[in-house]
């Protein structure tokens, strides 16, 4: 079957990265059933021929108006699709959409009329925010990392930066590779406008934000980098659990060690 990815290696590479990450999410047990979502702003890979491609869906409302998305294109996981299927067949379990000039509607252009994630309005609102502030970030990932979610069942870790400090102190790499830490958003109904608004607000200070008792939402330059930030945080949670399972509360790196690291790696905060 013909695909929009044929003879477009740069675009194919981005979509294949999504497939690779989708496989990791499944293997890690973070993507049960249709859990999680990925959207990537692929506008920089769109050529004139793609801009001329006809819609393969009716015109659909986004549900909100997002002025910075005029002329943008996104790869989106399909609604109800499984990450484990997307890992093998990204263009059967996701699609490429074009934002129309009114910035309030979209159409699907390739490869199949797979309806995008139910979280599309919130993902697109995040991309609209990122473009607005001139961010180089192009990818957003929502997933259900087991150990990080478990932490949010404890009130202490819902306080600002308490989880961040604990996670950073488990292994030096975590602060180095997730330097803005883990933002926390108190429980809100999945897919709600309130959750989307709170996420955008928290992304001002963090690249990875935790939705209490639900999952994380991460942004970065590409999907691999967004995944890596979640992965290093969850690795720290696993180290914490391993220590507790050995029968003790882990000491964590000292404040002096954290400081020395932050200076050496030129990290913020
Ligand atoms: O779309 O995980 O929270 C699947 C989800 C929504
Ligand atoms: Zn979810």
mmCIF file of N, CA, C and O in Angstrom, residues 107 207 212 219 266:
data_model
loop_
_atom_site.group_PDB
_atom_site.id
_atom_site.type_symbol
_atom_site.label_atom_id
_atom_site.label_comp_id
_atom_site.label_asym_id
_atom_site.label_seq_id
_atom_site.Cartn_x
_atom_site.Cartn_y
_atom_site.Cartn_z
ATOM 1 N N UNK A 107 -8.418 18.124 9.440
ATOM 2 C CA UNK A 107 -8.775 16.980 8.599
ATOM 3 C C UNK A 107 -7.645 15.957 8.694
ATOM 4 O O UNK A 107 -6.497 16.320 8.978
ATOM 5 N N UNK A 207 9.175 19.744 32.372
ATOM 6 C CA UNK A 207 8.983 19.034 31.099
ATOM 7 C C UNK A 207 8.131 17.779 31.286
ATOM 8 O O UNK A 207 7.568 17.254 30.321
ATOM 9 N N UNK A 212 -2.071 13.060 39.109
ATOM 10 C CA UNK A 212 -2.268 12.211 40.291
ATOM 11 C C UNK A 212 -3.101 10.969 39.965
ATOM 12 O O UNK A 212 -4.172 11.074 39.370
ATOM 13 N N UNK A 219 6.947 16.489 27.540
ATOM 14 C CA UNK A 219 7.238 17.151 26.261
ATOM 15 C C UNK A 219 8.745 17.262 26.082
ATOM 16 O O UNK A 219 9.488 17.383 27.059
ATOM 17 N N UNK A 266 25.971 22.056 35.100
ATOM 18 C CA UNK A 266 25.372 23.343 34.727
ATOM 19 C C UNK A 266 23.835 23.257 34.658
ATOM 20 O O UNK A 266 23.211 23.646 33.660
#
